Coordinates of C-alpha atoms in Angstrom, one line a residue:
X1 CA 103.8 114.5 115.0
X2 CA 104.9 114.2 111.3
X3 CA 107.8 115.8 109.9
X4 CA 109.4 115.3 106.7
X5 CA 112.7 116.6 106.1
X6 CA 113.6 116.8 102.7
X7 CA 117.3 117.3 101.4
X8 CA 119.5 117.6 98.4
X9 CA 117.9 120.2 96.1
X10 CA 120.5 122.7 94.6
X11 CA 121.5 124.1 91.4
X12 CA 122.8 121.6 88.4
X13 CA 123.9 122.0 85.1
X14 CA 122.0 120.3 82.6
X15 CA 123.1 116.5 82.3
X16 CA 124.1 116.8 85.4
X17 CA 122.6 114.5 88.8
X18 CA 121.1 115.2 91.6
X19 CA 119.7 113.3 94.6
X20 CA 116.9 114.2 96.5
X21 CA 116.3 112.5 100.1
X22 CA 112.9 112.9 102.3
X23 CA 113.7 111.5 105.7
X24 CA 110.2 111.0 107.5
X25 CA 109.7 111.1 111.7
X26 CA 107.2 110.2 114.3
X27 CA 105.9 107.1 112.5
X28 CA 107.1 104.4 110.4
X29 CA 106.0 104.6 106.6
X30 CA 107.2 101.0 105.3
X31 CA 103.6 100.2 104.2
X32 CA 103.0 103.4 102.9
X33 CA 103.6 104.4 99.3
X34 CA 106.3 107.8 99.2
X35 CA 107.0 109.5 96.4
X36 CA 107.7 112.8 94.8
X37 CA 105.7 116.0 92.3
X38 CA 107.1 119.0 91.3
X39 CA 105.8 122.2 90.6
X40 CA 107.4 124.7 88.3
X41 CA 106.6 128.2 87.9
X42 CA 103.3 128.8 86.5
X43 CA 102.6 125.2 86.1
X44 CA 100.6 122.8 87.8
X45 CA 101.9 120.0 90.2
X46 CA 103.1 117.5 88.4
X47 CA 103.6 113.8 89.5
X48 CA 107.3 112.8 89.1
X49 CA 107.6 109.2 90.7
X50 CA 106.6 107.4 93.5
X51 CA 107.9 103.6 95.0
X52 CA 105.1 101.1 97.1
X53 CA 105.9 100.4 100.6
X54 CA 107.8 97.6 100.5
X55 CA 109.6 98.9 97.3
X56 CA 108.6 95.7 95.3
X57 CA 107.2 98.4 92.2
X58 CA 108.1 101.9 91.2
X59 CA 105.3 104.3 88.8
X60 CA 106.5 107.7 87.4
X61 CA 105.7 109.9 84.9
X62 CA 106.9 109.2 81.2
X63 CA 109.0 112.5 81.2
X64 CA 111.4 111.2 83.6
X65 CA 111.5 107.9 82.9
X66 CA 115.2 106.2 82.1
X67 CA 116.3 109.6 84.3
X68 CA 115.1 109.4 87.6
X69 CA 115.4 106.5 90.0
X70 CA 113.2 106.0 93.0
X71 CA 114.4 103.7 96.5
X72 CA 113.5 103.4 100.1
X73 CA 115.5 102.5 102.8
X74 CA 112.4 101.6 105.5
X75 CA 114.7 101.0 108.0
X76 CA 115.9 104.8 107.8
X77 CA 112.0 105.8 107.1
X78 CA 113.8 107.5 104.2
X79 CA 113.0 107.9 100.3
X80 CA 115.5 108.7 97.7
X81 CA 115.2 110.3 94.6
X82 CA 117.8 109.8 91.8
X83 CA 118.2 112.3 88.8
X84 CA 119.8 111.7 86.4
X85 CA 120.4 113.3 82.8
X86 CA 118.7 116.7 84.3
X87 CA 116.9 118.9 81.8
X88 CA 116.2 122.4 81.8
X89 CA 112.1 121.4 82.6
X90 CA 113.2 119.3 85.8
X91 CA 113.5 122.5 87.4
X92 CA 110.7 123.0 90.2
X93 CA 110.5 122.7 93.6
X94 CA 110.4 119.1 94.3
X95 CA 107.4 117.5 97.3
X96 CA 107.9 114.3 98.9
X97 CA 104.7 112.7 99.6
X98 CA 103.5 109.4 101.5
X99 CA 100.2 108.0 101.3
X100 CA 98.9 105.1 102.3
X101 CA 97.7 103.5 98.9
X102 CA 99.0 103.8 95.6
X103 CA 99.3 107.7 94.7
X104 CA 97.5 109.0 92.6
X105 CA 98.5 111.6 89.4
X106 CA 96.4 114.5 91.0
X107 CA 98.5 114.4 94.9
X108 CA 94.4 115.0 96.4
X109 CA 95.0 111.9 98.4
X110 CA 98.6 112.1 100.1
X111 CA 98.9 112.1 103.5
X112 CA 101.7 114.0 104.2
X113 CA 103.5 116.6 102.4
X114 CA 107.1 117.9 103.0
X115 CA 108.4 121.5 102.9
X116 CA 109.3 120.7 99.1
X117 CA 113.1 121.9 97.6
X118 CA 114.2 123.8 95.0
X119 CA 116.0 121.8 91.9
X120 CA 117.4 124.6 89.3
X121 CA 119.1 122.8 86.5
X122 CA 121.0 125.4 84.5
X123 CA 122.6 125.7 80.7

């Protein structure tokens, strides 16, 4: 079966990096399209970023753009995610996602979902 395992959540001062990794198992993803949303409380999931399978083109979400940085390394069926410049409303549990086609905004199409952890980026 699945599993994602996602790592590297934590607590951050603002300005400060993090980086999250999402280590899939029981198939290989290289031609699927991984990613990550976020959900704070009382908000909606959001769509952060999201890299295509081969990691020829990244997408993300204009708030985190010039701050985040998404990779893959296929060959560890792994995804990264690089934060950088944190701000207070980064904080949210973080999902990685893979789906098979581009992802879309709403997440109503991803395949697989992992546990999601918690960024908290502090003052």
């Amino acid at each position: 079966q699945v599993q994602l395992g996602e790592s590297g959540g934590g607590l951050v001062q603002a300005g400060g990096s993090l980086r999250l990794s999402c280590a899939a198992s029981g198939r290989t993803f290289s031609s699927y399209h991984m990613g990550w949303f976020r959900q704070a409380p009382g908000k909606e999931r959001e769509f952060v970023i999201a890299i295509s399978g081969s990691g020829g083109y990244t997408y993300s979400a204009d708030s985190v753009k010039g701050r985040f940085t998404i990779s893959r390394d296929n060959a560890k069926n792994t995804v990264y995610l690089q934060m950088n410049n944190l701000k207070l409303e980064d904080t949210a549990v973080y999902y990685c996602a893979i789906q098979r086609l581009r992802i879309g905004i709403r997440g109503e199409a991803v395949d697989y979902w992992g546990q999601g952890t918690q960024v908290t980026v502090s003052s």
